[in-house]
Amino acid sequence: MLNWFTRNEIKRDLYSPDKTVKCQIALESGRITYSVYKNEKLVIKPSNLGFKICGEKSLTDNLIIIREQKKRHQETVEMPWGEDRYLNNNYIETAFYLAEKKEPGRIFTLRFRIFDDGVAFRYEIPPQPKFSQITIEDELTEFNVEPNTYAWSIPAYQPDRYEYNYTKNMVYDLKNSVHTPLTLKTPTEIYLSIHEAALYDYGSMTLKLNEKNILSSDITPLSDNTKAHVLLPFQTPWRLIMLSNSAIELTKNRIMYVLNDPPKEDFSWVKTLKFIGIWWAMYVGEWTWAPGEKHGATTDHAKEYIDAAVRLGISGLLIEGWNDGWEGDWLSNGINNKFLVSTPDFDLESVADYARIRNVEIVGHHETVGFIDNYERQLRDAYNYYAINNIHYIKTGYAGSKMLINGRREFHHSQLGVKHYQKTIELAAKKHICLNIHEPIKGTGIERTWPNLLTREGARGQEYEGGALSPSHACYLPYTRLLSGGMDYTSGIFDIENPVKRIATTLARQLAYFVTIYSGMQMAADRPYIYEKRFPSVFRFITEVPTNFQKTIPIAGEIGEYYIVARQDRDSENWYVGGVTDEFGRHINIHLDFLDNEIYEASIYSDSDEAHYRDNPFGILITKRRVTKNDSLDIYMAPGGGFAIRIKK
Ligand code: NOJ
Ligand code: CA
């Protein structure tokens, strides 16, 4: 539908295909606002839109609509890997072409897509006579929820980037900027999460209360105190509001991915991976990253771990600390990291050869410590070096509170940070290398376009165990951080009572993570001798659990309390069910109605009646039984515990 009439005042109700979601657009007195309804309940009250542009008038007032364009879109998207093979991309789109009716007469477009489970919109600024590039001083997008809406958040602009514990507040109590996805629950019991999709050339959107006390966009600034320098045509990332009737239903939301473009090249070479690592031994003080007596990444250790991977049925091995640069205080010395120079006791070529013959994938490692100038100087050669040595996976790291880019300290989630990560992804793709980015930019679904970005960290993972993680943390993640994509949580630590790093978990819960926390690269993070000597029968679950799923069915849960999910393997008819709970034990009943009409064998790894994350973490029961779709399973999760089930046809 095209309307060629110039309009000063309009009100438009934009409905989702099933009409349960409505977005109301109003143009009044030259300003444009949107509001959002779900099931006829007002979720986001009229909210302003627009920009402040450096050296120009704000792009907010004196607006008229010169054209509207509506389009229905319905498509099934196939993902090469992930939690679900098929995603719905089903929305009604309306684009509003706006112009200022006074000088300077600029034009821009607001494009809205209304889905049955959310609303997305973005700004598009075409080239125009007066300017071909602009500097964004501020984006003025509001998300005007009731102040007494609950919010589960982590703080932005802090030294540990995205690695914080979630807290629950009322929106009116959000004192500082918080990261997205920001998950909220309205007084009318609608759950929503505010996030963004397709972030490429802009600062990451954080959220804060503006001067009117309305939740609004706070784009991560650059060191020059602007938000972004952009060339026209320019489009912002999609502003995304996921909507649902319950917390568990929210975890099904996949709009973020379908807002991203399909890949532009062939990525059929990308394969998800399970791996062990020369890694946790450093965290518990057995080995070191730096060369010396206890150096972890030696040729001999690497070969031993390759043999262990083969015995354990795990396809990959991560090797940290193989390169020059870890001596002394590596966090401060990172500017000297060399990504083409091995320590004297490590022979990359010989390790890579040993792995290739045994069909083990090496996961290379680049710890940049945020020294981007140093890293980018070596990037091309460093990726080449891995590629010619048959290394197809790299874990990168950006420890440190800020990055050093063009000699200036910048936030990881600033426009320049975003562009650096993208550069690594695109270069890696050229070399057929997959990435696992630690201290990354948050996920905005770009792995749809760049499937070689197999996973990222971007939240507190098990490296924080030993005091800084409570059992509730992993019960927040599915409803918050994991709405932005998979996470390398470094699951599977079985040496729970290690005096250096005591883990707040039961043993069964460590298996649960392989199901509850999706990752395209999934690490079995403990040392192989712990698995082989102490818990071979428990480890079997990790060998078997896939890293690529056909279908995901969230079953039950509440934010920060518990989470239960079932996933079907992409390559077989088998199902995997996992659950985690907070500090409280729970009995749950899982109906197996997602199964086909066949007989299956369920292998159940669950907490014993006496298990407890504090005093009895090893209390585990491993049982087998025949099940059909008419059965339900009664499972007990101990305090700080969890369970994992493999259901085999
Ligand atoms: C932080 C990462 O999250 C961790 O996995 C890595 O071992 C260290 N940086 C060192 O690179
Ligand atoms: Ca980290």
Short mmCIF file of C-alpha atoms in Angstrom, two decimals, residues 118-542:
data_model
loop_
_atom_site.label_atom_id
_atom_site.label_comp_id
_atom_site.label_asym_id
_atom_site.label_seq_id
_atom_site.Cartn_x
_atom_site.Cartn_y
_atom_site.Cartn_z
CA GLY A 118 7.68 -8.76 19.38
CA VAL A 119 8.27 -5.43 17.71
CA ALA A 120 11.36 -4.25 15.87
CA PHE A 121 12.16 -0.94 14.27
CA ARG A 122 15.14 0.91 12.91
CA TYR A 123 16.10 4.31 11.59
CA GLU A 124 17.40 4.64 8.05
CA ILE A 125 19.05 7.87 6.96
CA PRO A 126 19.58 8.15 3.20
CA PRO A 127 22.21 10.40 1.61
CA GLN A 128 20.91 13.91 1.25
CA PRO A 129 21.96 17.18 -0.33
CA LYS A 130 23.17 18.80 2.88
CA PHE A 131 25.34 15.99 4.19
CA SER A 132 26.97 12.70 3.29
CA GLN A 133 28.35 11.82 6.69
CA ILE A 134 27.16 12.61 10.19
CA THR A 135 28.27 12.29 13.76
CA ILE A 136 25.60 11.00 16.09
CA GLU A 137 25.63 12.96 19.33
CA ASP A 138 22.82 10.93 20.80
CA GLU A 139 20.03 8.57 19.89
CA LEU A 140 16.79 9.56 21.59
CA THR A 141 14.81 6.33 21.44
CA GLU A 142 12.57 5.83 24.45
CA PHE A 143 11.11 2.61 25.81
CA ASN A 144 8.49 4.12 28.07
CA VAL A 145 7.54 1.25 30.38
CA GLU A 146 5.75 1.77 33.68
CA PRO A 147 8.30 2.78 36.34
CA ASN A 148 7.12 -0.09 38.56
CA THR A 149 8.12 -2.69 35.98
CA TYR A 150 10.64 -5.29 37.21
CA ALA A 151 14.02 -5.30 35.49
CA TRP A 152 16.77 -7.94 35.55
CA SER A 153 19.99 -6.22 34.62
CA ILE A 154 23.78 -6.04 34.60
CA PRO A 155 25.55 -2.65 34.69
CA ALA A 156 27.23 -1.12 31.62
CA TYR A 157 30.55 0.78 31.44
CA GLN A 158 32.15 -1.27 34.23
CA PRO A 159 35.70 -2.69 34.13
CA ASP A 160 34.55 -6.28 33.63
CA ARG A 161 32.43 -5.38 30.60
CA TYR A 162 29.50 -7.89 30.53
CA GLU A 163 30.77 -10.11 33.35
CA TYR A 164 28.47 -9.21 36.24
CA ASN A 165 25.80 -10.81 38.38
CA TYR A 166 22.21 -10.02 37.52
CA THR A 167 20.13 -7.97 39.91
CA LYS A 168 16.38 -7.46 40.05
CA ASN A 169 15.14 -3.88 40.45
CA MET A 170 12.17 -1.76 39.63
CA VAL A 171 12.78 0.31 36.51
CA TYR A 172 12.47 3.51 38.56
CA ASP A 173 15.42 2.26 40.60
CA LEU A 174 17.83 1.81 37.67
CA LYS A 175 20.41 4.35 38.70
CA ASN A 176 22.96 3.73 35.95
CA SER A 177 23.10 2.44 32.42
CA VAL A 178 22.45 -1.26 31.96
CA HIS A 179 23.22 -3.64 29.12
CA THR A 180 20.74 -5.27 26.82
CA PRO A 181 19.05 -7.72 26.60
CA LEU A 182 17.19 -6.01 29.44
CA THR A 183 14.44 -8.34 30.59
CA LEU A 184 11.37 -6.81 32.20
CA LYS A 185 8.06 -7.84 33.70
CA THR A 186 5.23 -5.30 33.68
CA PRO A 187 2.71 -4.88 36.51
CA THR A 188 0.21 -6.45 34.09
CA GLU A 189 2.40 -9.59 33.90
CA ILE A 190 3.74 -9.19 30.39
CA TYR A 191 7.37 -10.24 29.98
CA LEU A 192 9.55 -8.36 27.57
CA SER A 193 13.18 -8.01 26.73
CA ILE A 194 14.64 -4.95 25.07
CA HIS A 195 17.59 -5.65 22.83
CA GLU A 196 18.97 -4.91 19.39
CA ALA A 197 19.78 -6.87 16.23
CA ALA A 198 22.42 -6.50 13.50
CA LEU A 199 24.91 -4.24 15.26
CA TYR A 200 27.70 -3.47 12.77
CA ASP A 201 28.73 0.16 12.59
CA TYR A 202 27.45 1.86 15.71
CA GLY A 203 27.86 1.84 19.48
CA SER A 204 26.08 -0.86 21.44
CA MET A 205 22.78 0.32 22.92
CA THR A 206 22.68 0.39 26.69
CA LEU A 207 19.60 1.68 28.52
CA LYS A 208 19.14 4.27 31.21
CA LEU A 209 16.51 6.57 32.65
CA ASN A 210 16.58 9.89 30.81
CA GLU A 211 15.95 13.32 32.33
CA LYS A 212 12.18 12.62 32.22
CA ASN A 213 12.80 9.31 34.05
CA ILE A 214 11.85 7.32 30.96
CA LEU A 215 13.91 4.29 30.00
CA SER A 216 15.81 5.28 26.88
CA SER A 217 18.72 4.38 24.62
CA ASP A 218 22.19 5.28 25.80
CA ILE A 219 24.55 4.47 22.95
CA THR A 220 28.05 3.56 24.12
CA PRO A 221 30.22 6.60 23.46
CA LEU A 222 33.56 6.86 21.70
CA SER A 223 36.51 8.48 23.46
CA ASP A 224 35.68 11.75 21.65
CA ASN A 225 32.35 11.70 23.51
CA THR A 226 30.25 11.22 20.42
CA LYS A 227 28.25 8.07 19.77
CA ALA A 228 29.17 7.22 16.19
CA HIS A 229 30.60 8.64 13.01
CA VAL A 230 28.66 7.29 10.07
CA LEU A 231 28.55 7.62 6.31
CA LEU A 232 25.17 7.92 4.60
CA PRO A 233 23.20 5.89 3.75
CA PHE A 234 23.14 4.67 7.31
CA GLN A 235 20.80 2.48 9.26
CA THR A 236 20.78 1.83 12.98
CA PRO A 237 20.68 -1.70 14.31
CA TRP A 238 17.14 -2.93 14.84
CA ARG A 239 15.65 -1.88 18.16
CA LEU A 240 13.97 -5.03 19.35
CA ILE A 241 11.26 -5.62 21.94
CA MET A 242 10.64 -9.32 22.56
CA LEU A 243 7.24 -10.01 24.14
CA SER A 244 5.69 -12.96 25.93
CA ASN A 245 3.16 -14.07 28.51
CA SER A 246 5.65 -15.94 30.66
CA ALA A 247 9.33 -16.02 31.46
CA ILE A 248 9.81 -19.44 29.89
CA GLU A 249 8.04 -18.42 26.67
CA LEU A 250 10.43 -15.48 26.35
CA THR A 251 13.33 -17.92 25.95
CA LYS A 252 11.79 -19.15 22.66
CA ASN A 253 12.15 -15.76 21.05
CA ARG A 254 14.28 -15.88 17.89
CA ILE A 255 13.36 -12.54 16.25
CA MET A 256 16.92 -11.28 16.74
CA TYR A 257 18.25 -13.84 14.25
CA VAL A 258 15.68 -13.31 11.54
CA LEU A 259 16.27 -9.55 11.60
CA ASN A 260 19.77 -10.34 10.36
CA ASP A 261 20.50 -11.04 6.70
CA PRO A 262 21.15 -14.51 5.31
CA PRO A 263 24.83 -15.29 4.68
CA LYS A 264 26.31 -13.82 1.53
CA GLU A 265 28.84 -16.60 1.01
CA ASP A 266 29.12 -20.34 1.43
CA PHE A 267 29.56 -21.38 5.06
CA SER A 268 28.94 -25.11 4.61
CA TRP A 269 32.47 -25.65 6.02
CA VAL A 270 31.39 -24.41 9.48
CA LYS A 271 30.96 -27.18 12.06
CA THR A 272 30.02 -26.83 15.72
CA LEU A 273 32.57 -28.31 18.13
CA LYS A 274 33.03 -29.82 21.56
CA PHE A 275 36.48 -29.35 23.01
CA ILE A 276 38.66 -29.82 26.06
CA GLY A 277 41.45 -27.41 26.91
CA ILE A 278 44.83 -26.64 28.33
CA TRP A 279 42.93 -24.20 30.46
CA TRP A 280 41.35 -25.07 33.84
CA ALA A 281 44.73 -26.36 35.08
CA MET A 282 45.81 -22.71 35.00
CA TYR A 283 42.81 -21.62 37.03
CA VAL A 284 43.50 -24.12 39.79
CA GLY A 285 47.22 -23.31 39.84
CA GLU A 286 48.53 -26.63 38.47
CA TRP A 287 49.89 -25.03 35.34
CA THR A 288 50.65 -21.49 34.16
CA TRP A 289 50.02 -19.54 30.99
CA ALA A 290 53.55 -18.19 31.16
CA PRO A 291 56.58 -20.35 30.33
CA GLY A 292 58.45 -21.87 33.26
CA GLU A 293 58.39 -25.01 35.34
CA LYS A 294 54.61 -25.29 35.38
CA HIS A 295 53.99 -24.11 31.83
CA GLY A 296 50.73 -25.60 30.53
CA ALA A 297 51.08 -25.19 26.78
CA THR A 298 54.09 -27.41 26.11
CA THR A 299 54.34 -29.71 23.12
CA ASP A 300 54.21 -32.75 25.42
CA HIS A 301 51.13 -31.61 27.33
CA ALA A 302 49.38 -30.73 24.09
CA LYS A 303 50.04 -34.22 22.69
CA GLU A 304 48.88 -35.84 25.93
CA TYR A 305 45.66 -33.81 25.79
CA ILE A 306 45.15 -34.74 22.12
CA ASP A 307 45.37 -38.41 23.10
CA ALA A 308 42.95 -37.77 25.96
CA ALA A 309 40.49 -36.03 23.62
CA VAL A 310 40.52 -39.13 21.40
CA ARG A 311 39.88 -41.42 24.39
CA LEU A 312 37.10 -39.17 25.71
CA GLY A 313 35.39 -38.90 22.34
CA ILE A 314 35.81 -35.12 22.21
CA SER A 315 36.70 -33.53 18.87
CA GLY A 316 38.68 -30.45 19.85
CA LEU A 317 41.48 -29.13 22.04
CA LEU A 318 42.02 -25.51 23.09
CA ILE A 319 45.60 -24.50 23.84
CA GLU A 320 46.09 -21.29 25.84
CA GLY A 321 49.50 -19.85 26.63
CA TRP A 322 51.39 -21.24 23.61
CA ASN A 323 52.55 -17.87 22.33
CA ASP A 324 54.98 -15.24 23.43
CA GLY A 325 53.55 -12.59 25.76
CA TRP A 326 52.37 -14.26 28.96
CA GLU A 327 55.42 -13.56 31.09
CA GLY A 328 54.96 -11.43 34.19
CA ASP A 329 51.72 -9.53 34.60
CA TRP A 330 50.11 -10.51 31.29
CA LEU A 331 47.18 -8.18 31.84
CA SER A 332 49.46 -5.15 31.74
CA ASN A 333 52.03 -6.54 29.28
CA GLY A 334 49.54 -7.52 26.60
CA ILE A 335 50.78 -4.80 24.30
CA ASN A 336 53.73 -7.10 23.57
CA ASN A 337 51.71 -10.20 22.67
CA LYS A 338 53.08 -11.96 19.64
CA PHE A 339 50.69 -14.20 17.79
CA LEU A 340 53.24 -15.74 15.46
CA VAL A 341 55.89 -16.66 18.03
CA SER A 342 55.72 -19.80 20.17
CA THR A 343 57.32 -20.20 23.56
CA PRO A 344 60.54 -22.31 23.29
CA ASP A 345 58.83 -25.41 24.73
CA PHE A 346 55.94 -25.37 22.25
CA ASP A 347 56.09 -26.47 18.65
CA LEU A 348 52.88 -25.43 16.94
CA GLU A 349 53.58 -27.24 13.67
CA SER A 350 54.29 -30.56 15.36
CA VAL A 351 51.27 -30.28 17.69
CA ALA A 352 49.01 -29.36 14.77
CA ASP A 353 50.29 -32.35 12.79
CA TYR A 354 49.80 -34.71 15.71
CA ALA A 355 46.22 -33.45 16.05
CA ARG A 356 45.45 -33.69 12.33
CA ILE A 357 46.51 -37.32 12.14
CA ARG A 358 44.25 -38.11 15.11
CA ASN A 359 41.33 -36.10 13.77
CA VAL A 360 41.37 -33.63 16.62
CA GLU A 361 40.64 -29.98 15.88
CA ILE A 362 42.99 -27.54 17.56
CA VAL A 363 41.35 -24.43 18.95
CA GLY A 364 44.01 -21.74 18.71
CA HIS A 365 44.10 -18.86 21.13
CA HIS A 366 44.72 -15.13 20.84
CA GLU A 367 44.60 -13.13 24.07
CA THR A 368 44.72 -9.52 22.89
CA VAL A 369 44.19 -7.97 26.35
CA GLY A 370 42.31 -5.30 24.37
CA PHE A 371 45.46 -4.04 22.63
CA ILE A 372 43.73 -3.78 19.30
CA ASP A 373 46.44 -1.83 17.50
CA ASN A 374 48.94 -4.56 18.36
CA TYR A 375 46.50 -7.32 17.37
CA GLU A 376 45.37 -5.76 14.11
CA ARG A 377 48.98 -5.35 13.00
CA GLN A 378 49.38 -9.13 13.25
CA LEU A 379 45.85 -10.22 12.43
CA ARG A 380 46.24 -11.29 8.81
CA ASP A 381 49.50 -13.17 9.36
CA ALA A 382 48.29 -14.72 12.61
CA TYR A 383 45.13 -16.12 10.98
CA ASN A 384 47.20 -17.30 8.04
CA TYR A 385 49.58 -19.07 10.38
CA TYR A 386 46.71 -20.99 11.94
CA ALA A 387 45.11 -21.68 8.56
CA ILE A 388 48.25 -23.17 7.02
CA ASN A 389 48.59 -25.35 10.11
CA ASN A 390 45.10 -26.73 9.59
CA ILE A 391 43.65 -24.87 12.58
CA HIS A 392 40.01 -23.97 11.98
CA TYR A 393 38.96 -22.60 15.35
CA ILE A 394 40.26 -19.67 17.39
CA LYS A 395 39.29 -18.50 20.83
CA THR A 396 40.03 -14.79 21.12
CA GLY A 397 40.12 -12.79 24.34
CA TYR A 398 39.86 -9.12 25.20
CA ALA A 399 40.60 -8.99 28.92
CA GLY A 400 41.08 -5.50 30.33
CA SER A 401 38.61 -2.77 31.10
CA LYS A 402 38.95 -0.90 27.81
CA MET A 403 40.52 -1.40 24.40
CA LEU A 404 43.41 0.51 22.89
CA ILE A 405 42.33 1.54 19.39
CA ASN A 406 44.23 4.11 17.33
CA GLY A 407 46.15 4.92 20.48
CA ARG A 408 43.00 5.78 22.45
CA ARG A 409 41.13 3.94 25.17
CA GLU A 410 37.73 2.86 23.92
CA PHE A 411 34.89 0.78 25.34
CA HIS A 412 34.66 -2.78 24.02
CA HIS A 413 31.05 -2.03 23.09
CA SER A 414 31.76 1.29 21.33
CA GLN A 415 31.45 1.72 17.57
CA LEU A 416 35.21 1.15 17.18
CA GLY A 417 35.07 -1.98 19.35
CA VAL A 418 32.13 -3.32 17.33
CA LYS A 419 34.03 -2.73 14.09
CA HIS A 420 37.14 -4.49 15.36
CA TYR A 421 35.24 -7.66 16.29
CA GLN A 422 33.58 -7.59 12.88
CA LYS A 423 36.94 -7.32 11.17
CA THR A 424 38.11 -10.50 12.93
CA ILE A 425 34.93 -12.37 11.97
CA GLU A 426 35.20 -11.43 8.30
CA LEU A 427 38.89 -12.19 8.06
CA ALA A 428 38.39 -15.50 9.86
CA ALA A 429 35.62 -16.38 7.39
CA LYS A 430 38.02 -15.83 4.49
CA LYS A 431 40.42 -18.34 6.07
CA HIS A 432 37.64 -20.82 6.95
CA ILE A 433 38.19 -20.23 10.64
CA CYS A 434 35.47 -20.27 13.31
CA LEU A 435 35.60 -17.96 16.30
CA ASN A 436 34.81 -18.19 20.00
CA ILE A 437 35.15 -14.61 21.26
CA HIS A 438 35.72 -13.96 24.95
CA GLU A 439 35.10 -10.46 26.32
CA PRO A 440 33.16 -9.96 23.07
CA ILE A 441 30.70 -7.43 21.87
CA LYS A 442 27.26 -8.70 22.90
CA GLY A 443 25.36 -10.89 20.47
CA THR A 444 22.89 -9.26 18.11
CA GLY A 445 22.17 -12.27 15.89
CA ILE A 446 24.94 -11.61 13.36
CA GLU A 447 25.84 -15.29 13.43
CA ARG A 448 22.94 -15.72 11.02
CA THR A 449 25.01 -13.79 8.46
CA TRP A 450 28.41 -14.92 9.79
CA PRO A 451 27.92 -18.52 10.98
CA ASN A 452 31.67 -18.87 11.58
CA LEU A 453 31.09 -16.86 14.76
CA LEU A 454 30.24 -20.03 16.64
CA THR A 455 30.02 -18.64 20.15
CA ARG A 456 31.07 -15.94 22.53
CA GLU A 457 31.43 -15.47 26.25
CA GLY A 458 29.92 -12.07 27.15
CA ALA A 459 28.69 -12.86 30.65
CA ARG A 460 30.06 -14.25 33.85
CA GLY A 461 31.18 -17.81 33.16
CA GLN A 462 32.64 -20.51 35.36
CA GLU A 463 36.00 -18.71 35.48
CA TYR A 464 34.25 -16.69 38.24
CA GLU A 465 33.60 -19.81 40.33
CA GLY A 466 35.43 -19.97 43.62
CA GLY A 467 33.21 -17.41 45.29
CA ALA A 468 31.80 -14.96 42.76
CA LEU A 469 29.04 -17.16 41.33
CA SER A 470 25.90 -18.27 43.11
CA PRO A 471 23.67 -21.07 41.84
CA SER A 472 21.07 -18.52 40.76
CA HIS A 473 23.40 -17.04 38.12
CA ALA A 474 22.87 -19.85 35.63
CA CYS A 475 19.13 -19.52 36.31
CA TYR A 476 19.17 -15.87 35.19
CA LEU A 477 21.14 -16.46 32.01
CA PRO A 478 18.43 -18.17 29.89
CA TYR A 479 16.05 -15.26 30.43
CA THR A 480 18.62 -12.50 29.95
CA ARG A 481 22.06 -12.95 28.36
CA LEU A 482 21.16 -16.06 26.38
CA LEU A 483 18.44 -14.13 24.54
CA SER A 484 21.41 -12.62 22.68
CA GLY A 485 22.78 -16.01 21.55
CA GLY A 486 24.97 -18.89 22.67
CA MET A 487 27.59 -18.67 25.38
CA ASP A 488 30.88 -20.40 26.16
CA TYR A 489 30.15 -20.96 29.85
CA THR A 490 33.06 -23.43 30.14
CA SER A 491 30.83 -26.14 31.56
CA GLY A 492 31.74 -29.53 32.94
CA ILE A 493 33.98 -28.79 35.91
CA PHE A 494 33.91 -32.05 37.91
CA ASP A 495 36.68 -31.22 40.41
CA ILE A 496 34.10 -29.39 42.48
CA GLU A 497 35.88 -29.34 45.81
CA ASN A 498 39.21 -28.08 44.52
CA PRO A 499 40.60 -25.87 47.29
CA VAL A 500 41.74 -23.16 44.86
CA LYS A 501 38.40 -22.95 43.04
CA ARG A 502 35.43 -24.41 44.88
CA ILE A 503 32.46 -24.63 42.49
CA ALA A 504 28.89 -23.79 43.58
CA THR A 505 27.33 -26.82 41.92
CA THR A 506 26.40 -30.44 42.15
CA LEU A 507 27.96 -32.90 39.73
CA ALA A 508 24.71 -33.49 37.82
CA ARG A 509 24.33 -29.74 37.33
CA GLN A 510 27.62 -29.62 35.42
CA LEU A 511 26.02 -31.94 32.86
CA ALA A 512 22.84 -29.86 32.80
CA TYR A 513 24.77 -26.85 31.51
CA PHE A 514 25.46 -28.68 28.23
CA VAL A 515 21.72 -28.51 27.59
CA THR A 516 20.62 -25.35 29.38
CA ILE A 517 23.39 -23.11 28.02
CA TYR A 518 23.65 -23.46 24.26
CA SER A 519 27.02 -22.89 22.62
CA GLY A 520 28.13 -23.62 19.06
CA MET A 521 31.52 -24.40 20.63
CA GLN A 522 30.94 -26.24 23.86
CA MET A 523 33.84 -26.76 26.26
CA ALA A 524 34.29 -29.68 28.62
CA ALA A 525 36.40 -27.46 30.78
CA ASP A 526 38.02 -29.67 33.42
CA ARG A 527 41.27 -31.58 33.06
CA PRO A 528 40.96 -34.91 31.23
CA TYR A 529 42.49 -36.91 34.08
CA ILE A 530 39.63 -35.80 36.34
CA TYR A 531 37.13 -37.13 33.81
CA GLU A 532 38.95 -40.37 33.10
CA LYS A 533 40.11 -41.32 36.58
CA ARG A 534 37.25 -40.10 38.73
CA PHE A 535 34.04 -39.90 36.73
CA PRO A 536 34.13 -41.93 33.49
CA SER A 537 30.48 -42.95 33.67
CA VAL A 538 29.30 -39.38 34.33
CA PHE A 539 31.44 -38.06 31.47
CA ARG A 540 29.61 -40.32 29.02
CA PHE A 541 26.81 -37.75 28.89
CA ILE A 542 29.24 -35.05 27.73
#
